[in-house]
mmCIF file of C-alpha atoms and ligand atoms in Angstrom:
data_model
loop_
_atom_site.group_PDB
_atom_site.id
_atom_site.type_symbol
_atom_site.label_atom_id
_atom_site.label_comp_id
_atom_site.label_asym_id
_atom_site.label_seq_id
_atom_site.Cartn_x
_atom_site.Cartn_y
_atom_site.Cartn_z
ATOM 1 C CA UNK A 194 -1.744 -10.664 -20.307
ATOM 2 C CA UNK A 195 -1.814 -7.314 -22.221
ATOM 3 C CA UNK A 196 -1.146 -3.662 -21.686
ATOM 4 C CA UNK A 197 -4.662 -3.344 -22.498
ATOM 5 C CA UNK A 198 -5.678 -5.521 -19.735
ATOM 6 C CA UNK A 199 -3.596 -2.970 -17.051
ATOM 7 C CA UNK A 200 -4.924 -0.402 -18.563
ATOM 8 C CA UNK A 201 -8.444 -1.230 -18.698
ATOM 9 C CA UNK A 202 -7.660 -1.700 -14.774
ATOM 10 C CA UNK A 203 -5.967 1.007 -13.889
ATOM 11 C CA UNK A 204 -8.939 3.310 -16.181
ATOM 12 C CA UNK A 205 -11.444 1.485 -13.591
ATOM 13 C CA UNK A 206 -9.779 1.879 -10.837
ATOM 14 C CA UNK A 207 -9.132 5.712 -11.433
ATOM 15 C CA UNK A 208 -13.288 6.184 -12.387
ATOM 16 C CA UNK A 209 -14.079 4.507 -9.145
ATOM 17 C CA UNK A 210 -11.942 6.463 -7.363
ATOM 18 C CA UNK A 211 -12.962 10.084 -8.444
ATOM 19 C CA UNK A 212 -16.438 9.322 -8.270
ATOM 20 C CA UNK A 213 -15.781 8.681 -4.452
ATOM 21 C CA UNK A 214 -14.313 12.223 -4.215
ATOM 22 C CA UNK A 215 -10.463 10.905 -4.011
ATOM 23 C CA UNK A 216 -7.826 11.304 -6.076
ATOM 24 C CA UNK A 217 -6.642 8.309 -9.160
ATOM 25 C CA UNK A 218 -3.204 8.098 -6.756
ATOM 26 C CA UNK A 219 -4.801 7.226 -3.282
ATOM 27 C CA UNK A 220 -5.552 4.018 -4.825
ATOM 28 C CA UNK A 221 -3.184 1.295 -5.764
ATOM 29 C CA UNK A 222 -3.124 -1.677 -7.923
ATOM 30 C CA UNK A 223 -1.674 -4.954 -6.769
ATOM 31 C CA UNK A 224 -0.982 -7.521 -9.329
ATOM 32 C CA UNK A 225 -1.976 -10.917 -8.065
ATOM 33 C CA UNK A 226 0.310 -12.775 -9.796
ATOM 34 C CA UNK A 227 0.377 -15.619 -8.038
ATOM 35 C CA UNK A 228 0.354 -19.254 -9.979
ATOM 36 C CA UNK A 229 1.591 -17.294 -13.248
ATOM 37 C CA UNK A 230 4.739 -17.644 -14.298
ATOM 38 C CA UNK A 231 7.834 -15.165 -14.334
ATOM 39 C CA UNK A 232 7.112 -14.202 -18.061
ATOM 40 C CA UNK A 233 3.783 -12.791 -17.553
ATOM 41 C CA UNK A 234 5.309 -10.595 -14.470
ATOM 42 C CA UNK A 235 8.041 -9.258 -16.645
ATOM 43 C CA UNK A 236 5.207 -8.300 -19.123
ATOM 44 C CA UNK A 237 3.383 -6.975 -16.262
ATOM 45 C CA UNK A 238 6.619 -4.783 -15.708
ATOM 46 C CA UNK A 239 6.981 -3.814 -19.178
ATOM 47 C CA UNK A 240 3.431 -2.117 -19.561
ATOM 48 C CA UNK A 241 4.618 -0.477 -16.265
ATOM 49 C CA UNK A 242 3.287 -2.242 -13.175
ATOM 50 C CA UNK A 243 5.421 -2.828 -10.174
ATOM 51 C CA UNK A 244 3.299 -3.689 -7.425
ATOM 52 C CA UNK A 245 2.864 -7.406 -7.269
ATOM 53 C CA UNK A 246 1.290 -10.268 -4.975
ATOM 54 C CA UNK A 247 1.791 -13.510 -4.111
ATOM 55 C CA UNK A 248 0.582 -16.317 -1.551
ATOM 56 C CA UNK A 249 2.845 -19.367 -2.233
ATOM 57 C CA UNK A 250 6.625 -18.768 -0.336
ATOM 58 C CA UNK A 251 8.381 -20.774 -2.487
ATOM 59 C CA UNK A 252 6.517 -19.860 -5.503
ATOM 60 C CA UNK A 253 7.517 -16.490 -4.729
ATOM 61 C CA UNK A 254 11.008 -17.202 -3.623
ATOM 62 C CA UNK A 255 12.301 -17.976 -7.426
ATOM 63 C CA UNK A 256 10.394 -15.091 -8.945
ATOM 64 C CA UNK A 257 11.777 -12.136 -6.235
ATOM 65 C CA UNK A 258 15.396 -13.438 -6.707
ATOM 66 C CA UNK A 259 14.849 -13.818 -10.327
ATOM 67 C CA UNK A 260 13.608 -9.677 -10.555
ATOM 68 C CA UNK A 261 15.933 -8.876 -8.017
ATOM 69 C CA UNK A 262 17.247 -5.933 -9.503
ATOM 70 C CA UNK A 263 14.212 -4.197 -11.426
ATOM 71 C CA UNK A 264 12.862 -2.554 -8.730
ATOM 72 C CA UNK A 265 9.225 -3.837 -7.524
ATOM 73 C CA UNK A 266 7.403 -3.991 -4.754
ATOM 74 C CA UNK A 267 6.289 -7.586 -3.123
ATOM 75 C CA UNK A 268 3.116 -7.998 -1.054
ATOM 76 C CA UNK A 269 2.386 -11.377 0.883
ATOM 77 C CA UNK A 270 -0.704 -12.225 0.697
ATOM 78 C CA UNK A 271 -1.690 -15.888 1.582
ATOM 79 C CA UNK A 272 -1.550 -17.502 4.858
ATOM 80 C CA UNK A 273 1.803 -17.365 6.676
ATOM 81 C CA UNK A 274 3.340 -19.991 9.428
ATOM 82 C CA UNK A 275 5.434 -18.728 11.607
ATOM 83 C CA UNK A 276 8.165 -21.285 10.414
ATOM 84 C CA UNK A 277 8.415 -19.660 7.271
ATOM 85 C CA UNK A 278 8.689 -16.155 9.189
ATOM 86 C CA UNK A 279 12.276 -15.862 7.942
ATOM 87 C CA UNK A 280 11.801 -16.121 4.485
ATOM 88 C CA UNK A 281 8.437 -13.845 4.048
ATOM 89 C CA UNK A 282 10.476 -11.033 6.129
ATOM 90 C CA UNK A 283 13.188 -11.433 3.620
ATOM 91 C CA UNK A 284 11.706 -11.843 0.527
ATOM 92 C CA UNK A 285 8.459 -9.109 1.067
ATOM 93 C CA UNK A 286 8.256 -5.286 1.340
ATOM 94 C CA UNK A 287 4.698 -5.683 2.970
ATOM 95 C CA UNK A 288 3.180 -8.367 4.602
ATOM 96 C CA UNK A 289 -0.533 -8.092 4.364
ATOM 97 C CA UNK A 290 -1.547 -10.963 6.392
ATOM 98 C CA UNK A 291 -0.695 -10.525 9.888
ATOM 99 C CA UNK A 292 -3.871 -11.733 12.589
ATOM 100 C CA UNK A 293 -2.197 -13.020 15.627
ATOM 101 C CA UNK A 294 0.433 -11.920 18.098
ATOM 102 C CA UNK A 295 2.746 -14.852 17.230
ATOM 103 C CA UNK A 296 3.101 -14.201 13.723
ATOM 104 C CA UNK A 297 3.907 -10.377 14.613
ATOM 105 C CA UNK A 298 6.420 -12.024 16.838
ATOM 106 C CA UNK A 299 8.035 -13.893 14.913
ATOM 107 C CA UNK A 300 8.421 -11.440 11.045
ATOM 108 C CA UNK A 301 9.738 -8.516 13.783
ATOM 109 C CA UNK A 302 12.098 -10.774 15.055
ATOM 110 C CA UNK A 303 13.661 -11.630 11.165
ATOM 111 C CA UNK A 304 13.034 -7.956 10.047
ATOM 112 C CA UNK A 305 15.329 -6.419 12.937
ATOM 113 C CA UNK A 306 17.717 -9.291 12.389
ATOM 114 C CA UNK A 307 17.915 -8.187 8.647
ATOM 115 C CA UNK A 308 17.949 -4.631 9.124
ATOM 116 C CA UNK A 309 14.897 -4.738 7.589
ATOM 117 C CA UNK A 310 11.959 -2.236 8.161
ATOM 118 C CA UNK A 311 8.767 -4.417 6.943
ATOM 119 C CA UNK A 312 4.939 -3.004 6.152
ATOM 120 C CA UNK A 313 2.424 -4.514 7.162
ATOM 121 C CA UNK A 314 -1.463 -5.077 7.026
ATOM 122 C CA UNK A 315 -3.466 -6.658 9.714
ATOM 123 C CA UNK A 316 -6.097 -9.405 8.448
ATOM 124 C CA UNK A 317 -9.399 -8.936 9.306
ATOM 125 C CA UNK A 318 -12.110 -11.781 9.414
ATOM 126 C CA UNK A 319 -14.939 -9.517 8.690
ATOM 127 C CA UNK A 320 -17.266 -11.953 7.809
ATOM 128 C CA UNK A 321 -16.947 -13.674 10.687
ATOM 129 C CA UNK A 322 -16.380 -17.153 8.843
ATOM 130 C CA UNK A 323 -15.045 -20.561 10.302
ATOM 131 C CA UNK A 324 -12.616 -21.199 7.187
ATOM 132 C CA UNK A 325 -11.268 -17.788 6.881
ATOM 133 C CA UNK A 326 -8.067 -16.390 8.910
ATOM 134 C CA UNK A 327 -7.850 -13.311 10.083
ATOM 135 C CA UNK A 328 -8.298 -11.448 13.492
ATOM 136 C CA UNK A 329 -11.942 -11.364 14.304
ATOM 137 C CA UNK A 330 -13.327 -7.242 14.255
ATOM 138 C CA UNK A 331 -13.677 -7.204 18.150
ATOM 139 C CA UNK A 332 -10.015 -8.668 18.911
ATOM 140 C CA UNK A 333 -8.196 -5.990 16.199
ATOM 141 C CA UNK A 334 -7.492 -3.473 18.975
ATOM 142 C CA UNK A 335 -5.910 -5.332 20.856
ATOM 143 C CA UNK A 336 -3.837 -7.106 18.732
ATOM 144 C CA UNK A 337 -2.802 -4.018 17.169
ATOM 145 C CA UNK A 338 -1.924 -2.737 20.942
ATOM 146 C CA UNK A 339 0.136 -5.532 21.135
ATOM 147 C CA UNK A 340 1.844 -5.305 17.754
ATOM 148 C CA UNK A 341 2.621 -1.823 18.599
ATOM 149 C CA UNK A 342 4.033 -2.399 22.342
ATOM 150 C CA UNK A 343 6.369 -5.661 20.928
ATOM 151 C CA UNK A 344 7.519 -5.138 17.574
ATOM 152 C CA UNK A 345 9.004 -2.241 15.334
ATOM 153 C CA UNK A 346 6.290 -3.439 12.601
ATOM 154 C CA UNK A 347 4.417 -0.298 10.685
ATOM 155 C CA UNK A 348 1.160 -1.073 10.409
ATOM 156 C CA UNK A 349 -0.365 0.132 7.457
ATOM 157 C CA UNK A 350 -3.929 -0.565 7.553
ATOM 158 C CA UNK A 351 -6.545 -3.206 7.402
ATOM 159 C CA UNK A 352 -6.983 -6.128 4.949
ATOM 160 C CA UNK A 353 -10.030 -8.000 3.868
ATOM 161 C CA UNK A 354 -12.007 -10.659 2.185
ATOM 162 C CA UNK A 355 -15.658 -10.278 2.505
ATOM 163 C CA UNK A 356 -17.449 -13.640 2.160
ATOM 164 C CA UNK A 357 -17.295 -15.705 -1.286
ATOM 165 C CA UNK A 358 -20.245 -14.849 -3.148
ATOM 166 C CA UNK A 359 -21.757 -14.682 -6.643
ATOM 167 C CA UNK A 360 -23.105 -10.925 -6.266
ATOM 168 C CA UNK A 361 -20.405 -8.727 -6.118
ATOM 169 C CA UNK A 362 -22.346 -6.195 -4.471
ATOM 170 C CA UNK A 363 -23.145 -8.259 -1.834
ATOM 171 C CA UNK A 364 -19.044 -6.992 -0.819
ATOM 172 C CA UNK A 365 -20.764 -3.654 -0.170
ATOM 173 C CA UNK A 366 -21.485 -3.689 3.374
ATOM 174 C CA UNK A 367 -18.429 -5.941 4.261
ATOM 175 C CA UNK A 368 -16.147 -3.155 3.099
ATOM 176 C CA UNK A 369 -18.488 -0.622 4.546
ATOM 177 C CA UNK A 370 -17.550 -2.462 8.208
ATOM 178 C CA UNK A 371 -13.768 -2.863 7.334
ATOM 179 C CA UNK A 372 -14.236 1.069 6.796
ATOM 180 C CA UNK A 373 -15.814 1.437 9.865
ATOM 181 C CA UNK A 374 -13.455 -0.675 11.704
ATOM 182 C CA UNK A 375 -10.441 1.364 10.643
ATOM 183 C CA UNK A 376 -11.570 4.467 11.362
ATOM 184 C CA UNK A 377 -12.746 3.838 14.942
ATOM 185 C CA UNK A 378 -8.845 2.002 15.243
ATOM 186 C CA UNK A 379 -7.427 5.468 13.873
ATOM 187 C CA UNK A 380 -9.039 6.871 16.570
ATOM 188 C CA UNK A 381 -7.189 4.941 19.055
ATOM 189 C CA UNK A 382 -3.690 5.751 17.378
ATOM 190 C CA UNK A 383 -2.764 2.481 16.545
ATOM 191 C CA UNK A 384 -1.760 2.664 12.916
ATOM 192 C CA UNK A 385 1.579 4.259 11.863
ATOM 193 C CA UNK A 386 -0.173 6.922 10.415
ATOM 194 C CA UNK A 387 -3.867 7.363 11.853
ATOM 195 C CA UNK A 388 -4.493 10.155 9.437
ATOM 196 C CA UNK A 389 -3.509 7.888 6.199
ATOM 197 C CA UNK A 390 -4.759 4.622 6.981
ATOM 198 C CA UNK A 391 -4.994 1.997 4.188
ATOM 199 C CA UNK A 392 -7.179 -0.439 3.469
ATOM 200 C CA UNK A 393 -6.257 -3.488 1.354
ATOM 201 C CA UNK A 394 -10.330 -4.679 -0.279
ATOM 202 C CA UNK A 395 -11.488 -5.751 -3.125
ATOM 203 C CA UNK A 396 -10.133 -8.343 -5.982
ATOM 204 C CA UNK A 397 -11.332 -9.002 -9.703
ATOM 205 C CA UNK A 398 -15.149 -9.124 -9.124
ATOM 206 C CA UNK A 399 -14.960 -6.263 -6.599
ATOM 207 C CA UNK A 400 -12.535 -3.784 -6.796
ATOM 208 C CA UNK A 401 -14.655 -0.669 -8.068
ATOM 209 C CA UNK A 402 -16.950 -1.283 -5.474
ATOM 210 C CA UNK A 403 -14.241 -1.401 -2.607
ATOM 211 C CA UNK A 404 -12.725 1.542 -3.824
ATOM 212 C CA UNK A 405 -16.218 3.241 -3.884
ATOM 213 C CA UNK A 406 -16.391 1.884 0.027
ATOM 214 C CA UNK A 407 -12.638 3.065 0.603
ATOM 215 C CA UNK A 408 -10.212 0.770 -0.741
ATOM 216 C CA UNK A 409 -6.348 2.104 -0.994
ATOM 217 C CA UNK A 410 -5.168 -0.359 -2.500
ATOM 218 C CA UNK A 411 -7.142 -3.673 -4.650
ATOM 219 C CA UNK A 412 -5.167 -7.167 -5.381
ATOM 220 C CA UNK A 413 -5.944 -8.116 -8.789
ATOM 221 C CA UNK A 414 -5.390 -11.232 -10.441
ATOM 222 C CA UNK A 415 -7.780 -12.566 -12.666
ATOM 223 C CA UNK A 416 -8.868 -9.554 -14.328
ATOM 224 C CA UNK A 417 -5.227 -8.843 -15.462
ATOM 225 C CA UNK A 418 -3.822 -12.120 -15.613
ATOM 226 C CA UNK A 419 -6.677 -14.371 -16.960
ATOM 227 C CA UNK A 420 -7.794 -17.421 -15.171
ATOM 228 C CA UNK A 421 -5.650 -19.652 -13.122
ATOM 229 C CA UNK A 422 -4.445 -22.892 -13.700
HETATM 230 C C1 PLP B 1658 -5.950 -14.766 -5.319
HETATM 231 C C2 PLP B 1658 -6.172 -13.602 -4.440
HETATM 232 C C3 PLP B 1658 -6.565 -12.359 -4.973
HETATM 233 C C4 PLP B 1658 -6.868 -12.130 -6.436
HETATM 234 O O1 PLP B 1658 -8.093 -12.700 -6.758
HETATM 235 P P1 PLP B 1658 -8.743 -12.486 -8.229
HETATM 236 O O2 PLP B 1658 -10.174 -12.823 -8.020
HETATM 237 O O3 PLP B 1658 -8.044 -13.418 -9.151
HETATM 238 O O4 PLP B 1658 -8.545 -11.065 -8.592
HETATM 239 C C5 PLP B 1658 -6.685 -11.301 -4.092
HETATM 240 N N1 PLP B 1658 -6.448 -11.432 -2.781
HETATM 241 C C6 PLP B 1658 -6.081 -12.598 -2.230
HETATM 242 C C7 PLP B 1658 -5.831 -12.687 -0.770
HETATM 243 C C8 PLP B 1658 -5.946 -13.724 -3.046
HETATM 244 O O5 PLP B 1658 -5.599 -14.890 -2.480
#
């Protein structure tokens, strides 16, 4: 990983953006850094990123404790049991993978123990597909009723993976619905703030193209870290 490589990024991601009409700041990077190691986040840090995320707990454990004190910002972002609430409520600022009551549950329940106000993103399944978590689009309302009545959570926005595909711009319409979604959710005042929702879309392949359909914030890996092991 280079500066060049973040900046390259962040040059794309600021293009996309004003050509939508928004400003290079309503959109943020997120370093997918998982199954790098430490080194290549502390380089990450040195060209000036500090928004990072990981899906692996105890991947993530050693690498948070280790960079304790320089400041950055942690986003969960695999697939979270609710036995290993404790740990993602301590270890993460934001939680972006939140689809069912229990989960919500159980990461409110560690947060308020810790003192701890957490973010967090509710997954959406917006393709609909068997292998893929995430609240399906019909259910979101109510489960972000629920969240709300329960838990002290903030929900931020919406997160989503369109369906696995060759042709990036085959995304399109999948972030066009996750759009869609949030705004008729905003409507129903169920986001901590309904006039600033986010919406966590679009990785390597995709980002311009989410950000063109919306995106506040893209999770990035590949394009700024290389390929994974
Ligand atoms: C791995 C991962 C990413 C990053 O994917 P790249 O294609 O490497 O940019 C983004 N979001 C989630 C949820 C991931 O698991």
């Amino acid at each position: 990983m280079t500066c060049d490589n973040l900046q390259t990024i962040e040059k794309n991601i600021a293009q996309a953006a004003v050509q939508s009409g928004r400003t290079t700041q309503s959109v943020q990077l997120v370093a997918v850094s998982k199954r790098k190691d430490i080194e290549v986040i502390k380089q990450a840090v040195s060209c000036g990123q500090r928004v990072f995320g990981e899906n692996y707990l105890q991947e993530a454990e050693l690498k948070i404790t280790t960079l304790k004190n320089k400041n950055l910002c942690w986003h969960f972002i695999g697939h979270l049991q609710s036995n290993k609430a404790r740990l993602a409520a301590e270890l993460f600022d934001v939680i972006e993978t939140v689809d069912r009551i229990k989960i919500a549950r159980a990461l409110d329940r560690h947060a308020t123990a810790q003192n701890k106000e957490l973010r967090i993103f509710v997954q959406v399944n917006i393709g609909r597909e068997k292998q893929k978590h995430g609240v399906l689009p019909e259910d979101a309302e109510n489960l972000l009723k629920l969240i709300n009545q329960e838990t002290q959570l903030k929900i931020l926005g919406l997160m989503g993976m369109p369906p696995h595909t060759s042709d990036p711009g085959a995304s399109r319409s999948y972030f066009r619905d996750i759009k869609k979604l949030s705004n008729q959710l905003a409507q129903k005042k169920v986001f901590a703030d309904n006039n600033d929702v986010q919406l966590s879309m679009g990785m390597s392949a995709d980002y311009t193209i989410a950000i063109e359909e919306g995106a506040t914030l893209v999770r990035v890996g590949t394009a700024l870290f290389g390929r994974r092991e």
